[in-house]
Short mmCIF file of C-alpha atoms in Angstrom, two decimals:
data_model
loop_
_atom_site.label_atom_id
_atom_site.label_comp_id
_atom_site.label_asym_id
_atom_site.label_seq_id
_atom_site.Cartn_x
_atom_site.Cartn_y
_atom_site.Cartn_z
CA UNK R 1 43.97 -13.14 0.46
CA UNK R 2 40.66 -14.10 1.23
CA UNK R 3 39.10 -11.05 0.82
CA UNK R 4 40.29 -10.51 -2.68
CA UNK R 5 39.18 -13.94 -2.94
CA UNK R 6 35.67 -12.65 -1.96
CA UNK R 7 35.67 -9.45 -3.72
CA UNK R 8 36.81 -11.29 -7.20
CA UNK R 9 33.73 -13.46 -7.06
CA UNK R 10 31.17 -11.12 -5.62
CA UNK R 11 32.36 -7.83 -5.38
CA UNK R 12 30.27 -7.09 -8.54
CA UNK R 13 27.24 -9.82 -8.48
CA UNK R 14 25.57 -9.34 -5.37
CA UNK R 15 24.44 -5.81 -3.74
CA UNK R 16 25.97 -4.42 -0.52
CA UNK R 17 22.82 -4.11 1.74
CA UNK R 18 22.14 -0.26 2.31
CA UNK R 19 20.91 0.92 5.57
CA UNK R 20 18.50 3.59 4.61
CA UNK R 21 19.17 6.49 7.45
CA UNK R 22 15.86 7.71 9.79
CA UNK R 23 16.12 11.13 8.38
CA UNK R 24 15.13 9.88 4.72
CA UNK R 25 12.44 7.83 6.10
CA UNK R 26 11.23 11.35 7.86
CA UNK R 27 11.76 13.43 5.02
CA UNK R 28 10.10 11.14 2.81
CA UNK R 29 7.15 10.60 5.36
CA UNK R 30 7.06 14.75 5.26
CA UNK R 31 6.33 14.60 2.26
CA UNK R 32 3.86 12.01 1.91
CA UNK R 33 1.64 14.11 4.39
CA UNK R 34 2.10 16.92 2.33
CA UNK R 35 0.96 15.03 -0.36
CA UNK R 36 -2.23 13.91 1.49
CA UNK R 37 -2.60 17.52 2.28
CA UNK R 38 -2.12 18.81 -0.97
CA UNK R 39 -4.62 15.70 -2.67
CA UNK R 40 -7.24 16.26 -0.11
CA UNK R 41 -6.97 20.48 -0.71
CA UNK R 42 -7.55 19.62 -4.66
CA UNK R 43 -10.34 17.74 -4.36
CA UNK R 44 -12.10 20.53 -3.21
CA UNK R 45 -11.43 22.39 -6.80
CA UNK R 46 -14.08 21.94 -9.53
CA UNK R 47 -11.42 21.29 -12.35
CA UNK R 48 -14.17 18.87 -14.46
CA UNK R 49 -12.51 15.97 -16.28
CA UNK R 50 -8.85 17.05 -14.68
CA UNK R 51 -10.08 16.54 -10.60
CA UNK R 52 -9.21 12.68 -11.05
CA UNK R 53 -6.00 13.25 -13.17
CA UNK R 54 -4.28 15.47 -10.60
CA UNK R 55 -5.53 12.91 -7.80
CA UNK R 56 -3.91 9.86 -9.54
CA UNK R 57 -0.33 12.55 -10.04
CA UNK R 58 -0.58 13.21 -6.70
CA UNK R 59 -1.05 9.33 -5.78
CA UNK R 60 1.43 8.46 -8.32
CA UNK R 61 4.12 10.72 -6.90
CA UNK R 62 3.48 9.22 -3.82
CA UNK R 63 3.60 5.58 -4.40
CA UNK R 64 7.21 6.06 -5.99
CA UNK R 65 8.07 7.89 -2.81
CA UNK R 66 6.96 4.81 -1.16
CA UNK R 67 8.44 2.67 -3.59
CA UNK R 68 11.93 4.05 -4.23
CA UNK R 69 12.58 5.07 -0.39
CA UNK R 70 10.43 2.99 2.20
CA UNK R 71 10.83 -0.11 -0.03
CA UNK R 72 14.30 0.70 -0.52
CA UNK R 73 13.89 -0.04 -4.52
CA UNK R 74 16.23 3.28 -5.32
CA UNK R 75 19.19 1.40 -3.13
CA UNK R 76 18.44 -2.11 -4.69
CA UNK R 77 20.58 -4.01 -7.31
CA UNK R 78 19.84 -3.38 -11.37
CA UNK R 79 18.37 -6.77 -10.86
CA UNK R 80 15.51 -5.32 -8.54
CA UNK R 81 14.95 -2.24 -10.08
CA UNK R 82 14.18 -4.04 -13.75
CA UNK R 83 11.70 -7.02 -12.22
CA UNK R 84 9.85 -3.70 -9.86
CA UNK R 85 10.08 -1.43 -13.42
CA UNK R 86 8.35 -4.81 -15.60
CA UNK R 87 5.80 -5.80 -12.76
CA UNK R 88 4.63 -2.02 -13.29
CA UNK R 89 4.86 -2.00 -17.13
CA UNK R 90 3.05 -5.33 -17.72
CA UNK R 91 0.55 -3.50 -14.80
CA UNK R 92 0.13 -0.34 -17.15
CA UNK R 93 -0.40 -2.83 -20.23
CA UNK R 94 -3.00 -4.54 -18.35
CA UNK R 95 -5.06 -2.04 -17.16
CA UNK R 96 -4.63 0.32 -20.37
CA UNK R 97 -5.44 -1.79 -22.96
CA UNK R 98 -8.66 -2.99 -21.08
CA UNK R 99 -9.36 0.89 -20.25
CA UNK R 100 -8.90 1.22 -24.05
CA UNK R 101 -11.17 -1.60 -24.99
CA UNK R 102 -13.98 -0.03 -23.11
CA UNK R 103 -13.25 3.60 -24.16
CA UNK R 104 -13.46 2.63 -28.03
CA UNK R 105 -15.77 0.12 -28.28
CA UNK R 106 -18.91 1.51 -26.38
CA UNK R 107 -18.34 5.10 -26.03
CA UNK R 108 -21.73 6.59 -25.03
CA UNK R 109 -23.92 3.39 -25.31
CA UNK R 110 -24.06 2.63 -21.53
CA UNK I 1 34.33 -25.05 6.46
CA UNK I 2 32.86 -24.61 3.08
CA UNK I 3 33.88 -22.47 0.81
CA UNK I 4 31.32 -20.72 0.71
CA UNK I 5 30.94 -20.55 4.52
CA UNK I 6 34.79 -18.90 4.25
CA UNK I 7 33.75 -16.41 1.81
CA UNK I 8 30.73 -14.93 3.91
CA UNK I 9 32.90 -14.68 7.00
CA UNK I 10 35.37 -13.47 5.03
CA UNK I 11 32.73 -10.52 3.57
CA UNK I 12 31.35 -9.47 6.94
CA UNK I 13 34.15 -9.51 9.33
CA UNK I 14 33.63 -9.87 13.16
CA UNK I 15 30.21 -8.04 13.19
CA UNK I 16 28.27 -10.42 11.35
CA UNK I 17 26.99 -14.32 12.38
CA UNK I 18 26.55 -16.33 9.06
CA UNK I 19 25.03 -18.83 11.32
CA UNK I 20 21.82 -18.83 9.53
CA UNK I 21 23.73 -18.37 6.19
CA UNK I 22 21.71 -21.07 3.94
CA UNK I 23 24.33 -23.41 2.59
CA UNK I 24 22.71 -23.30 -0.96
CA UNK I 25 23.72 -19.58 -0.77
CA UNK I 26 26.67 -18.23 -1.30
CA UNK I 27 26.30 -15.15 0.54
CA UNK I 28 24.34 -13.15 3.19
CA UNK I 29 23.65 -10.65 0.71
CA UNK I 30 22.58 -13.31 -2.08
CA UNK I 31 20.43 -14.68 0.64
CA UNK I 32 18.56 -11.45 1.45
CA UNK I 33 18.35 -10.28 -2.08
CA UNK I 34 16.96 -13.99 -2.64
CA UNK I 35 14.32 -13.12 -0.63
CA UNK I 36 13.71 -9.83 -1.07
CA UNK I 37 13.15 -10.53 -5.03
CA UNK I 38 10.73 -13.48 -3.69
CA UNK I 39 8.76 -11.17 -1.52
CA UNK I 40 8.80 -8.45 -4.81
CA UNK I 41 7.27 -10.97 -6.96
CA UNK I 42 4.77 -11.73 -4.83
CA UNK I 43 3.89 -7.92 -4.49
CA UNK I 44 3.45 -7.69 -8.10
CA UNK I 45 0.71 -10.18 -8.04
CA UNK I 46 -0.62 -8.02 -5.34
CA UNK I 47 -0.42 -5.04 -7.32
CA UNK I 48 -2.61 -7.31 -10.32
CA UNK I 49 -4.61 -8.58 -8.17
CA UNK I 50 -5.62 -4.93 -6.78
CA UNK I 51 -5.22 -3.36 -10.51
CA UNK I 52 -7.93 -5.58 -11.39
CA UNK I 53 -10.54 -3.71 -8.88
CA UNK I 54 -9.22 -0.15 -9.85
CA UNK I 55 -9.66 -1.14 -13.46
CA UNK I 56 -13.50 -2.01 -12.51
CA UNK I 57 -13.69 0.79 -10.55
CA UNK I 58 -12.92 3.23 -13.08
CA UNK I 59 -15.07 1.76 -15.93
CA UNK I 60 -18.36 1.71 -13.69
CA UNK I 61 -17.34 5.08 -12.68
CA UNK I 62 -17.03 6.18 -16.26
CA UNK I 63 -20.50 4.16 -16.79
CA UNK I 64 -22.89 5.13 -13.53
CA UNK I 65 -20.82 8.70 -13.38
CA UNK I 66 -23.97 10.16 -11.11
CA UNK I 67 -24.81 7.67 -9.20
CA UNK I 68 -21.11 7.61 -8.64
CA UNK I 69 -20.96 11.21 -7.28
CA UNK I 70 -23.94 10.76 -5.26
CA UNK I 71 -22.62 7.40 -3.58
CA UNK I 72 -19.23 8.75 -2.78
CA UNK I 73 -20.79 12.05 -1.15
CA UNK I 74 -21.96 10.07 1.59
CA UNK I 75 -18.22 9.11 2.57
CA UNK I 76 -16.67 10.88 5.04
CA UNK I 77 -13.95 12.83 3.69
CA UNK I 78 -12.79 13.59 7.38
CA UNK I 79 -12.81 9.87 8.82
CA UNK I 80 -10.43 8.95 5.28
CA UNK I 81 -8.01 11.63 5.85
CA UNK I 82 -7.33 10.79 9.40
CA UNK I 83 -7.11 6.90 8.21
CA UNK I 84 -4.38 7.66 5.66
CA UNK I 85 -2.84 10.07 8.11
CA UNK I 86 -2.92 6.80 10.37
CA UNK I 87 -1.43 4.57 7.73
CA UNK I 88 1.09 6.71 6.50
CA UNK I 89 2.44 7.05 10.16
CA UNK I 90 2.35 3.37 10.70
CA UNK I 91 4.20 3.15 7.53
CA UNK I 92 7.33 5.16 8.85
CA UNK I 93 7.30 3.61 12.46
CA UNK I 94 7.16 -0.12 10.09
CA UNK I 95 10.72 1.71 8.57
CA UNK I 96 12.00 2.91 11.14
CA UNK I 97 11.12 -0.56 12.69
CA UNK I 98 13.82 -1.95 9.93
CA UNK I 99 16.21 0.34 10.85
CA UNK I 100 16.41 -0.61 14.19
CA UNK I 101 16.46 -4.50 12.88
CA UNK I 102 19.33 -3.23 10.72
CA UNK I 103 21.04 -1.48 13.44
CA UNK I 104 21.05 -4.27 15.95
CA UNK I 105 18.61 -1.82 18.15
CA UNK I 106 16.30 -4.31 19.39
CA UNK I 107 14.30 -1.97 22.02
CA UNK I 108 13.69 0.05 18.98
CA UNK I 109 12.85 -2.42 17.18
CA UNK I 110 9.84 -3.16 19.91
CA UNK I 111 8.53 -0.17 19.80
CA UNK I 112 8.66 0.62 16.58
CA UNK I 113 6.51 -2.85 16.09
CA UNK I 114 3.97 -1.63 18.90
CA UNK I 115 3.68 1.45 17.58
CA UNK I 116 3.18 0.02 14.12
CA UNK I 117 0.66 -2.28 15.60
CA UNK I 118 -1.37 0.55 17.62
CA UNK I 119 -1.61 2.05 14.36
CA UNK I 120 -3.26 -0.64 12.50
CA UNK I 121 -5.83 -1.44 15.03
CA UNK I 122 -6.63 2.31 14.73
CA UNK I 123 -6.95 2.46 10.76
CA UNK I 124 -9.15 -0.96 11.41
CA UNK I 125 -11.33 1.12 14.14
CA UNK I 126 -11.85 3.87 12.06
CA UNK I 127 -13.00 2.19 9.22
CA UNK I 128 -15.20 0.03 11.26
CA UNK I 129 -16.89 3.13 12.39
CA UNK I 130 -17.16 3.77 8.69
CA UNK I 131 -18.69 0.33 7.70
CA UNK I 132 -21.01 0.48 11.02
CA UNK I 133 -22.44 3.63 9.10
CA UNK I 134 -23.16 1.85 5.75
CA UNK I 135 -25.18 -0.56 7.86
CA UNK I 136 -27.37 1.69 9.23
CA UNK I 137 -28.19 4.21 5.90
CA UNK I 138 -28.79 0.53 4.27
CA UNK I 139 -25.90 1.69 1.92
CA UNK I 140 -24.23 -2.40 2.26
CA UNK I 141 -25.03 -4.39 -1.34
CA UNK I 142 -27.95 -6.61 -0.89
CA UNK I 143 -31.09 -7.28 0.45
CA UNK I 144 -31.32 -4.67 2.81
CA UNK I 145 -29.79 -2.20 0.46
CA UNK I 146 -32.11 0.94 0.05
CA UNK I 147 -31.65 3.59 -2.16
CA UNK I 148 -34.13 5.70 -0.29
CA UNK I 149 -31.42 7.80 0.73
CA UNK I 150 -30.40 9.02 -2.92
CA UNK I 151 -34.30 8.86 -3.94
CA UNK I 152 -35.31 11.36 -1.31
CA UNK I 153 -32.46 13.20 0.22
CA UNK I 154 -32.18 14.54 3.48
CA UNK I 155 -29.89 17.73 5.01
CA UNK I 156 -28.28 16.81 7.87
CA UNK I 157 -25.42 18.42 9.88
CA UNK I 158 -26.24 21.33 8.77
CA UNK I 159 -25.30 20.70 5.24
CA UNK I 160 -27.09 20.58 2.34
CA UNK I 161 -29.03 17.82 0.63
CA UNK I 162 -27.75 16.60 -2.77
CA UNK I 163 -29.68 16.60 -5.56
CA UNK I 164 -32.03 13.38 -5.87
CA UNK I 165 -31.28 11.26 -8.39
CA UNK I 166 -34.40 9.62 -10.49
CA UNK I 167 -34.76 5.83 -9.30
CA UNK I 168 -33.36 3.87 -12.12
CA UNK I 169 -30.00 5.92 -11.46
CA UNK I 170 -30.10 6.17 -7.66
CA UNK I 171 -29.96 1.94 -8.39
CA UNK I 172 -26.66 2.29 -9.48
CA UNK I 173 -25.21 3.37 -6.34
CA UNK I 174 -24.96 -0.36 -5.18
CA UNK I 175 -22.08 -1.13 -7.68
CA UNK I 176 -20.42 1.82 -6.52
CA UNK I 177 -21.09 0.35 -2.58
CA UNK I 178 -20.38 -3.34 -3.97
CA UNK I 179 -16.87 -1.76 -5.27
CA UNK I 180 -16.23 0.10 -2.06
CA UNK I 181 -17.07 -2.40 0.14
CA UNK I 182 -14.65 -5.20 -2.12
CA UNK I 183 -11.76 -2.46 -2.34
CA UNK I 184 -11.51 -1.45 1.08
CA UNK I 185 -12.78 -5.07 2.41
CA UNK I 186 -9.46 -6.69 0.32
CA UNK I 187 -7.29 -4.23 1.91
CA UNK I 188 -8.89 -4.48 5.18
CA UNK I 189 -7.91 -8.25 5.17
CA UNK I 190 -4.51 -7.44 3.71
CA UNK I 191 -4.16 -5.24 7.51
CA UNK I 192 -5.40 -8.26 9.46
CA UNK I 193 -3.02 -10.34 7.96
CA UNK I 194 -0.06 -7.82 8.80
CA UNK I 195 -1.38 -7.12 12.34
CA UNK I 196 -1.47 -11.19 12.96
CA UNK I 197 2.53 -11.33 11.47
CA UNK I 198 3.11 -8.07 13.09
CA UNK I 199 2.18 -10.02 16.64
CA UNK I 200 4.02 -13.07 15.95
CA UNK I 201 7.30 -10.70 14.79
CA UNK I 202 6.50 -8.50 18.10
CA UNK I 203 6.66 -11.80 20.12
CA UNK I 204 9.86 -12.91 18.35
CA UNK I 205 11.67 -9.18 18.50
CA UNK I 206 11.35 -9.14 22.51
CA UNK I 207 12.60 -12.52 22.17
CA UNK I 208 15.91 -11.32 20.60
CA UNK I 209 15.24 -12.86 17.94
CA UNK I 210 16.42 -10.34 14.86
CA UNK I 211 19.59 -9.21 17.07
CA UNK I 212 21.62 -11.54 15.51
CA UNK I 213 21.41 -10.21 11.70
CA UNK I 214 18.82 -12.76 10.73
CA UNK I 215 16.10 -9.64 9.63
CA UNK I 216 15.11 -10.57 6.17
CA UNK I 217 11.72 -11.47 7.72
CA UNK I 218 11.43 -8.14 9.56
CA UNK I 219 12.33 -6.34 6.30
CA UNK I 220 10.25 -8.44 4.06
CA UNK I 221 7.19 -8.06 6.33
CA UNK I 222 8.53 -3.94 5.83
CA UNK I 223 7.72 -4.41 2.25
CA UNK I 224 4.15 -6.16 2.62
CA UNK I 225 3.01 -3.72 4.80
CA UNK I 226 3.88 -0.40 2.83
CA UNK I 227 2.35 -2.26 -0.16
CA UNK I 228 -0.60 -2.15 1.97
CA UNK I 229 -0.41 1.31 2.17
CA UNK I 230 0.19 2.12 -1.16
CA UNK I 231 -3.00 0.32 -1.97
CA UNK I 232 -4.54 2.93 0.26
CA UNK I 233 -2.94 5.97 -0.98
CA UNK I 234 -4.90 5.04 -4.40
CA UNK I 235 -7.88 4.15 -2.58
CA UNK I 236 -8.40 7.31 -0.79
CA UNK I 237 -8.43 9.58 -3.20
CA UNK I 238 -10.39 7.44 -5.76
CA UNK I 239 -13.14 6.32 -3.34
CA UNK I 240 -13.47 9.45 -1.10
CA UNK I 241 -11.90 12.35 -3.07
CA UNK I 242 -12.12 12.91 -7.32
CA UNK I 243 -16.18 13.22 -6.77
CA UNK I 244 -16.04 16.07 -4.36
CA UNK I 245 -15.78 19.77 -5.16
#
């Protein structure tokens, strides 16, 4: 009785803790030294304006590695997910609309 | 016994001691996700706080471009790599460090901590090899900066010497050094800060104390330090890398 006590209040409020298994975590920190590899073995290439673009991908790609699997975000309630998805949204209005600012209102007069 | 109290036992069976169950919560796993979301908003302000130097950093970049390329050539590309190989490791052995919280493994749990720790003394080593270097070329924001270096360059190590830059833009190489030395100096403190909790933890973990399903703190302290290297993956290849080829 007690239990379907429990499970009628919580079963759908609160998230069931999820033990994230070693092998991820090694898979995941595979990959992140591939991604060193692969950052560091770019750099390397003249590709003009597009060297720091693929740098921030590859950095980018890497961070939501971190994110999702070492920070456990991908096995975290809806509630998690959305205040981790704003913090980076408000992040990406922050630093593009100053980017912005200084792209359009100076361009060449530095 | 509260209600409350009956519910949580109720949830975890025989495996789990709600003894340091809050009473304001209702449950173990409203207590951790309490926390956790605490410890995530705190991280954002983090991730602000450090969005505010990239932002600066990529303006001045876009501004001083030369003196830019010039001042991150004298970083060495080699000393980085094996720092964010180092930080990336200590990252894993800080998860699997959580794991063996989560697991009841406390011997793993140790190690994994020591390991963690060895780890971030290194990354601090290395980089104070790096910094020790910026003293000496007179590359460090200030009076004794010198831009002598950029002005007339010299080969050494057999490779060869960049182009030299005309005064007025060899100058600008100390906001690039003023950036460096804030960027990786913030995230420096941000590691001695985690190496000091990561003692007092170590202390606690040989005490036994996370055996009992109390972790939030181990797994919380988890999340600070993989921000910390997140920070780094973006360092790395801004500072050292995107003005190489």
């Amino acid at each position: 009785m007690s239990e379907n006590h429990a499970e009628a209040h919580e079963g759908e409020h609160f998230h069931q803790s999820h033990i994230v298994s070693p092998m991820v975590y090694f898979v995941i920190f595979m990959a992140l030294l591939a991604g060193t590899a692969l950052t560091i073995g770019a750099s390397y290439i003249d590709m003009g304006p597009w060297n720091p673009v693929v740098a921030l991908a590859i950095a980018v790609t890497k961070a939501t590695l971190v994110v999702l699997y070492f920070m456990h975000i991908k096995y975290s309630s809806k509630l998690m997910k959305l205040t981790v998805g704003a913090g980076v949204f408000t992040f990406l209005i922050l630093v593009g609309m100053s980017l912005s600012d200084y792209i359009s209102r100076a361009w060449g007069q530095w | 016994m509260s209600d409350s109290h009956a519910v949580a036992v109720a949830e975890h069976g025989s495996h789990e001691h709600p003894a340091h169950l809050r009473h304001h919560f209702v449950s173990l796993e409203q207590q951790d996700e309490t926390a956790s979301f605490g410890m995530w908003l705190f991280l954002l302000t983090e991730i602000m706080f450090f969005g505010g130097l990239f932002t600066a950093y990529l303006i001045y970049r876009n501004w001083y471009y030369p003196a830019f390329v010039a001042a991150s050539h004298t970083l060495s590309i080699k000393l980085g790599a094996i720092n964010t190989l180092v930080l990336i490791t200590s990252s894993f052995t800080m998860a699997m460090g959580v794991w063996c919280a989560e697991t009841k493994k406390q011997k793993g749990l140790v190690w994994s901590l020591i390991a963690t720790l060895i780890l971030g003394f290194a990354f601090l080593g290395i980089k104070t090899v790096e910094y020790k270097e910026k003293f000496e070329k007179h590359h460090v924001p200030g009076s004794s900066f010198s831009i002598q270096s950029f002005v007339h360059p010299v080969a050494e190590d057999g490779k060869e010497a960049d182009k030299a830059l005309p005064a007025d833009t060899a100058s600008r190489t100390e906001v690039y050094f003023s950036l460096y030395f804030a960027m990786t100096g913030m995230h420096a403190v941000h590691m001695i800060i985690g190496i000091g909790l990561l003692v007092m933890m170590l202390v606690q973990a040989m005490r036994g104390a996370y055996s009992h399903g109390n972790i939030a703190f181990v797994e919380n302290f988890g999340l600070y330090w993989h921000f910390v290297d997140l920070v780094w993956i973006f360092l790395f290849p801004l500072l050292y890398l995107i003005s190489r080829h």
